[in-house]
PDB file of C-alpha atoms in Angstrom:
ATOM      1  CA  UNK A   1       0.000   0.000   0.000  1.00 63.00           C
ATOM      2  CA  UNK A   2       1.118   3.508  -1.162  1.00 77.00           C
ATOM      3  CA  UNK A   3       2.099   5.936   1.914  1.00 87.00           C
ATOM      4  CA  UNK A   4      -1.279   7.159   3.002  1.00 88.00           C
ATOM      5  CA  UNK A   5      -1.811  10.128   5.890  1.00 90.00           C
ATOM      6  CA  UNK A   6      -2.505   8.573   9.269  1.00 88.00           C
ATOM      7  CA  UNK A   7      -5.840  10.813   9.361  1.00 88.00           C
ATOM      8  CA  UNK A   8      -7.282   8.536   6.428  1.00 90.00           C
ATOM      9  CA  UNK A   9      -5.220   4.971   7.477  1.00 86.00           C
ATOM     10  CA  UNK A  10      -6.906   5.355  10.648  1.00 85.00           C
ATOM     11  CA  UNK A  11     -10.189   6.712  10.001  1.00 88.00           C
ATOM     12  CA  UNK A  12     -12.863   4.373   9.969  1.00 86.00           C
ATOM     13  CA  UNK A  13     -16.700   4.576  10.397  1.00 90.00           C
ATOM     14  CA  UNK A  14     -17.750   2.390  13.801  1.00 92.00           C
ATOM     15  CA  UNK A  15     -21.547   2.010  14.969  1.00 92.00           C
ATOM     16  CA  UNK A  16     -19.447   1.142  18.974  1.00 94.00           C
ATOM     17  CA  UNK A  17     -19.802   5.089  20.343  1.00 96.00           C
ATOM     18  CA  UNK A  18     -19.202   5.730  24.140  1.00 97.00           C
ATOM     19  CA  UNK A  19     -22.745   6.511  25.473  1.00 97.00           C
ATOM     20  CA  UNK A  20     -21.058   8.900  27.946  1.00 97.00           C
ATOM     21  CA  UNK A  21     -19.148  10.950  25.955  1.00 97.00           C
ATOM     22  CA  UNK A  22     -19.897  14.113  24.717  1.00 97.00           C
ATOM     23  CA  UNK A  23     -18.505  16.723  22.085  1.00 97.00           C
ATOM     24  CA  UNK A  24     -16.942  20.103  23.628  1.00 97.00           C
ATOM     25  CA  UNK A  25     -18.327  23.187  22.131  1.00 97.00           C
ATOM     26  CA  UNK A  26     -14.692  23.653  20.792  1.00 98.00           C
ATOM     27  CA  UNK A  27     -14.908  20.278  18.896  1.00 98.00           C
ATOM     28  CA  UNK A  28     -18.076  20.712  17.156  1.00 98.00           C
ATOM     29  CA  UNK A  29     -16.884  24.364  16.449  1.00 98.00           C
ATOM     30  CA  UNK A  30     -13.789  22.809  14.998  1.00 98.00           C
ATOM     31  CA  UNK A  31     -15.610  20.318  13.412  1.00 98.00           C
ATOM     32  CA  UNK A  32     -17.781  22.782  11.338  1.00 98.00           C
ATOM     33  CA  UNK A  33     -14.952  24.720  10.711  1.00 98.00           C
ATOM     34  CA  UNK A  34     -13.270  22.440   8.889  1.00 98.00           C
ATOM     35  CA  UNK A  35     -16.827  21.818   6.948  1.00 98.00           C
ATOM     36  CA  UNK A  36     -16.686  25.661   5.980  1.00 97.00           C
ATOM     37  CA  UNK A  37     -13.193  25.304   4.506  1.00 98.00           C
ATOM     38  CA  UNK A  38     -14.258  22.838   1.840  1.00 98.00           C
ATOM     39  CA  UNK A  39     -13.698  23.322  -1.383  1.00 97.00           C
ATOM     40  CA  UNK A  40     -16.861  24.218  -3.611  1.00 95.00           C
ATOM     41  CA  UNK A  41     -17.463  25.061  -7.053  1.00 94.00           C
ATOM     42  CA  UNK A  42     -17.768  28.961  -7.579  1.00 93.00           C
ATOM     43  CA  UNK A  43     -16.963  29.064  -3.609  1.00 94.00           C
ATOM     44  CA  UNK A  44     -21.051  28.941  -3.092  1.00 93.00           C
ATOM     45  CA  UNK A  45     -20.501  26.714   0.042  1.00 95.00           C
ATOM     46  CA  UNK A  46     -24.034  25.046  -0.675  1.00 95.00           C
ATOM     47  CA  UNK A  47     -24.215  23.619   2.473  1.00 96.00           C
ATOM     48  CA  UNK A  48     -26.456  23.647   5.903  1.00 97.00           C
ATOM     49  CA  UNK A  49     -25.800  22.295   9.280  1.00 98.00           C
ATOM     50  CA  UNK A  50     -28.126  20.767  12.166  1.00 97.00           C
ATOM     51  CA  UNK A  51     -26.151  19.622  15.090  1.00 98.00           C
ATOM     52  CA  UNK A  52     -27.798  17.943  18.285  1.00 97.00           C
ATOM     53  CA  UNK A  53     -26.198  16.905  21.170  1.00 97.00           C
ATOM     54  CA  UNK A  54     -26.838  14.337  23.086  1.00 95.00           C
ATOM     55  CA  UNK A  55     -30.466  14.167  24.582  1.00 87.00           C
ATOM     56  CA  UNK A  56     -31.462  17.624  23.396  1.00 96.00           C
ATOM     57  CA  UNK A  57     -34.232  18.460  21.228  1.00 97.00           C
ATOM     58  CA  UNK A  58     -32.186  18.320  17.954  1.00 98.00           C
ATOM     59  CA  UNK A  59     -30.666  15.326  19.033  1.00 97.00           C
ATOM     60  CA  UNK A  60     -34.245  13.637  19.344  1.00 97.00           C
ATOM     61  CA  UNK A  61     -35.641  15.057  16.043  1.00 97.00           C
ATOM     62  CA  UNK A  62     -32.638  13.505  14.156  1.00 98.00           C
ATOM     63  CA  UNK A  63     -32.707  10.613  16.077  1.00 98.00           C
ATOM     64  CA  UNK A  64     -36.094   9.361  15.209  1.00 97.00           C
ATOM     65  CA  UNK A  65     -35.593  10.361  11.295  1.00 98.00           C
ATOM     66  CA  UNK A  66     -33.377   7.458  11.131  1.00 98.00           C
ATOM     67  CA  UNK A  67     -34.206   3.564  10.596  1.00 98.00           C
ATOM     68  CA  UNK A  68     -34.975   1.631  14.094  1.00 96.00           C
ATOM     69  CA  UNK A  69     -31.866  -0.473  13.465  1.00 95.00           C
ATOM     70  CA  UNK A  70     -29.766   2.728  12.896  1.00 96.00           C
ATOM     71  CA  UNK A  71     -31.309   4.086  16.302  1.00 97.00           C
ATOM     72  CA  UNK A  72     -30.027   0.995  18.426  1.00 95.00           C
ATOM     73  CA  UNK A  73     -26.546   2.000  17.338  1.00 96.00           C
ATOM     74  CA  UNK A  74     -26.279   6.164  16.683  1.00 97.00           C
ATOM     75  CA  UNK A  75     -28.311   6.503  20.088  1.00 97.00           C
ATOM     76  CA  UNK A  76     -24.746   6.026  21.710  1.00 97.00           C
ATOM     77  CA  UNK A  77     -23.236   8.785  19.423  1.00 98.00           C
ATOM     78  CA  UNK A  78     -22.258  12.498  21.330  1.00 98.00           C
ATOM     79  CA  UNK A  79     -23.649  14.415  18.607  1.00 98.00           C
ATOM     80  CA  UNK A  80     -25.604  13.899  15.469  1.00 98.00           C
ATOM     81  CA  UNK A  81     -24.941  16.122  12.400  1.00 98.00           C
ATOM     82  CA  UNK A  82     -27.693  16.772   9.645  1.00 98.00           C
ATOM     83  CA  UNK A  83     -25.891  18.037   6.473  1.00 98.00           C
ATOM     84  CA  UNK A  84     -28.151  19.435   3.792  1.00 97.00           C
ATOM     85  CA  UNK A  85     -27.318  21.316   0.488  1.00 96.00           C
ATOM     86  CA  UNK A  86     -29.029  24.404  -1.001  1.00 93.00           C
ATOM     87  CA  UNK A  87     -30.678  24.705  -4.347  1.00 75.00           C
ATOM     88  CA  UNK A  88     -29.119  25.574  -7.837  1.00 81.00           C
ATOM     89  CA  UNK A  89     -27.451  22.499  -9.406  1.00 89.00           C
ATOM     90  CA  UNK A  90     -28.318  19.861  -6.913  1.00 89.00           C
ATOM     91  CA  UNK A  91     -25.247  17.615  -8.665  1.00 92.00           C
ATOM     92  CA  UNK A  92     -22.856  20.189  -8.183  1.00 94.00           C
ATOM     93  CA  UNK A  93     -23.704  20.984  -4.274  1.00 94.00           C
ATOM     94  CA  UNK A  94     -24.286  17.518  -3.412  1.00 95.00           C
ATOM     95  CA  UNK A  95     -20.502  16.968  -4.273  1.00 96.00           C
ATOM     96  CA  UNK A  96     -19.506  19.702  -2.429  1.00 97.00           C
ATOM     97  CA  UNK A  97     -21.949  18.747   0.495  1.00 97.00           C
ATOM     98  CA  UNK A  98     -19.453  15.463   0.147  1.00 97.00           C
ATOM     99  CA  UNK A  99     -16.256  17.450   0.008  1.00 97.00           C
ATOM    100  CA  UNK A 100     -17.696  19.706   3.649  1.00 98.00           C
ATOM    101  CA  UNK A 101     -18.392  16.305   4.986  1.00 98.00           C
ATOM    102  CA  UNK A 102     -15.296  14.502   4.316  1.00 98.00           C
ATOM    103  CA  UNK A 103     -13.384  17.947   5.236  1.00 98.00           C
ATOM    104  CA  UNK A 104     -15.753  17.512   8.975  1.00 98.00           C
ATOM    105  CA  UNK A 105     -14.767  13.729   9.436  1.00 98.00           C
ATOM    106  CA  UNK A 106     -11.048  14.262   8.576  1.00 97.00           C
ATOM    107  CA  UNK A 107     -10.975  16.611  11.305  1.00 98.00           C
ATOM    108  CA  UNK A 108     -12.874  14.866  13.795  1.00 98.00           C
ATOM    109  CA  UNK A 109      -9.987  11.670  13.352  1.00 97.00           C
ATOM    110  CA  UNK A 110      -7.349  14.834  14.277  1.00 97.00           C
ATOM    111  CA  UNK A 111      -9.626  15.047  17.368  1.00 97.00           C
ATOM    112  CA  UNK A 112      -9.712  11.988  18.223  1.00 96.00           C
ATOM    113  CA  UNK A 113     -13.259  11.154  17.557  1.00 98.00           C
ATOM    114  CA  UNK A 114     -15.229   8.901  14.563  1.00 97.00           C
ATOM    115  CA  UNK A 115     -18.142   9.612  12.437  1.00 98.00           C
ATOM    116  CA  UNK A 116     -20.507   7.451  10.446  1.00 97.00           C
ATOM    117  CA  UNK A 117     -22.659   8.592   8.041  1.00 98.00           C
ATOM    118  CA  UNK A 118     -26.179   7.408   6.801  1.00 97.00           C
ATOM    119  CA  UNK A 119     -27.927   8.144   3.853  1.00 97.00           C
ATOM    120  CA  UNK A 120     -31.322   5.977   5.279  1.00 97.00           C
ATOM    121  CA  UNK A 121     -33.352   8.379   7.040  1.00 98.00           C
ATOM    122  CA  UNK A 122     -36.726  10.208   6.663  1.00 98.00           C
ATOM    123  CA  UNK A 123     -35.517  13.631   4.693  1.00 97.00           C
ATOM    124  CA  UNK A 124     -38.737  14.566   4.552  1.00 97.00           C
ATOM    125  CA  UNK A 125     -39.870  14.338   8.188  1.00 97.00           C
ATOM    126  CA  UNK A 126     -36.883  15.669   9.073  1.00 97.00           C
ATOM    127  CA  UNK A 127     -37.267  18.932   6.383  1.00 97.00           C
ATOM    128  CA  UNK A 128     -40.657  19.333   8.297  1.00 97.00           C
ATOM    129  CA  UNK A 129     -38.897  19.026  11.827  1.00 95.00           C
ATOM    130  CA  UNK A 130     -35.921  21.271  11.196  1.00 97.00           C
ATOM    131  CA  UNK A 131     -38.899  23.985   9.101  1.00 97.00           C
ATOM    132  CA  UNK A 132     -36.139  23.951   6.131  1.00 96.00           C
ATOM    133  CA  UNK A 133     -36.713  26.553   3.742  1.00 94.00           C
ATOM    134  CA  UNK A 134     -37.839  24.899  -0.204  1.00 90.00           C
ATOM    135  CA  UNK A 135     -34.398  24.231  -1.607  1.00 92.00           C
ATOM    136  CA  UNK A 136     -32.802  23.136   1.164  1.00 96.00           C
ATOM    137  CA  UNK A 137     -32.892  19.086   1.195  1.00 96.00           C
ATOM    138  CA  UNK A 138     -30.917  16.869   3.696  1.00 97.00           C
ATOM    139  CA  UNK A 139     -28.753  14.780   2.256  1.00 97.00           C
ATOM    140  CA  UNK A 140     -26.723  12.964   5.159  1.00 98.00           C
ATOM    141  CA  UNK A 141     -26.875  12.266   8.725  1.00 98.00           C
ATOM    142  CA  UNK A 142     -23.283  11.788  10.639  1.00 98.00           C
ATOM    143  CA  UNK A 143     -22.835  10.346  14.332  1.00 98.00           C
ATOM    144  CA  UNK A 144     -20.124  11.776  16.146  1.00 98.00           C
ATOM    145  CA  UNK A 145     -18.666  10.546  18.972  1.00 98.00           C
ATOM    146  CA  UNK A 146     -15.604   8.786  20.886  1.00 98.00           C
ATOM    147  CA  UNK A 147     -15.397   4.823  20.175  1.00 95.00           C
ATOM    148  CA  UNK A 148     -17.554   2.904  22.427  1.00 93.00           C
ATOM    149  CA  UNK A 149     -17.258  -1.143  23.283  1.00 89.00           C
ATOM    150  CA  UNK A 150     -18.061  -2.847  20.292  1.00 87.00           C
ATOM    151  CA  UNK A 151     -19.055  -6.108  22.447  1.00 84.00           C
ATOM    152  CA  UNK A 152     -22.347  -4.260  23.546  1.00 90.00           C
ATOM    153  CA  UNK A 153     -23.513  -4.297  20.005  1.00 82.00           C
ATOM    154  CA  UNK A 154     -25.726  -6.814  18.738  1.00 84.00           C
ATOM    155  CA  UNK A 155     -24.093 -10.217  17.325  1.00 82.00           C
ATOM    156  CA  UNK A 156     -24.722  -9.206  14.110  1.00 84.00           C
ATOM    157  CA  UNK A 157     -23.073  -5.765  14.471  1.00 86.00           C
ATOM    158  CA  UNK A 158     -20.877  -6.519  16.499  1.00 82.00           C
ATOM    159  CA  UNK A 159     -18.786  -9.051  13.994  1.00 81.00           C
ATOM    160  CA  UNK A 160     -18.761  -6.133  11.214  1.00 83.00           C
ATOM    161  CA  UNK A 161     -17.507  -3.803  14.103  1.00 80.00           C
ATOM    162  CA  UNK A 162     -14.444  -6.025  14.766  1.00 82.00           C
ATOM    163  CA  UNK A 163     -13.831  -7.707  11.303  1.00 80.00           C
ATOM    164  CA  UNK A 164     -10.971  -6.269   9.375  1.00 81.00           C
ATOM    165  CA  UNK A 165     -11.602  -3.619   7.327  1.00 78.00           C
ATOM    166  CA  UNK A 166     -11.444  -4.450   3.498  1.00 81.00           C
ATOM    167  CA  UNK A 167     -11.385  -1.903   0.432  1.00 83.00           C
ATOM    168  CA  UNK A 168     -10.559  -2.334  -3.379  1.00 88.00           C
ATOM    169  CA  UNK A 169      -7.565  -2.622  -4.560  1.00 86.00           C
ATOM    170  CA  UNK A 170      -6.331   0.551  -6.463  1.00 85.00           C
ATOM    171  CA  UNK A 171      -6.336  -1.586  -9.745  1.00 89.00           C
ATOM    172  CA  UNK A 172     -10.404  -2.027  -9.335  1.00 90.00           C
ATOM    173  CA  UNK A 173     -11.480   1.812  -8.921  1.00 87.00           C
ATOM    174  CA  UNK A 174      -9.821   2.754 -12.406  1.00 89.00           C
ATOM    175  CA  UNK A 175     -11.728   3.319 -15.438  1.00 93.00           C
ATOM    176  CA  UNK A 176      -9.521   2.777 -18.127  1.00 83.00           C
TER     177      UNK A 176
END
């Protein structure tokens, strides 16, 4: 394997989370931060923000947007981000809603904490929830939070949680 930053060798995506951490003001400043230093076409920075932490009302209303299997897991998570683009080419800013999120996880591993993103979740109830202006659609939902013990998982998740970790090789992701 090529030389690869220890911020992306070691970042990984775990459903474990310590149910009794939380995120510091500072760290989900940081953490959004980072988001707004992503690049974007143009520089329009099409993206939105919902944080909720732990037990508070955002918290909740994310919370119960996602799939009941996804609850069991991200209810352990410190914080759970909503990221949603804005209007105009909805191609274009849901790449750069990518490129703020993957700019957000990279500096959560240089904090010392892990994300995992979902895709399944009720947008719609949670556009309603949230009383997002037309044009604003969420795209992804991201638990934050410090690694938890992967035994208290359920079987099932629990053997993906402490399997190794498998990707491509280079050789597979090229086109021609």
């Amino acid at each position: 394997m090529a030389d690869l930053t220890p911020l992306l060798a070691f970042r990984w995506s775990p459903r474990a989370f310590d149910p009794s951490a939380t995120l510091t003001s500072d760290e989900a400043a940081s953490l959004l931060e980072a988001a707004r230093w992503a690049p974007s076409a143009d520089n329009g920075q099409p993206w939105r923000f919902a944080l909720g932490h732990r037990d508070d009302q955002n918290w909740k209303r994310i919370l119960i947007s996602l799939p009941a299997d996804d609850q069991g897991w991200a209810r352990n998570a410190a914080t759970l981000v909503v990221g949603a683009h804005t209007g105009g080419d909805a191609e274009r800013a849901a790449y750069d809603l990518g490129q703020a999120m993957a700019h957000l996880t990279l500096q959560a591993t240089a904090l010392g904490l892990h994300v995992r993103q979902l895709v399944r979740f009720d947008r719609a109830g949670l556009a309603t929830e949230f009383d997002l202006p037309g044009g604003v659609r969420p795209l992804v939902v991201a638990a934050v939070g410090r690694l938890g013990d992967p035994f208290a998982l359920p079987a099932e998740l629990r053997a993906r949680e402490t399997g190794l970790r498998h990707r491509r090789p280079v050789a597979d992701l090229l086109l021609a």
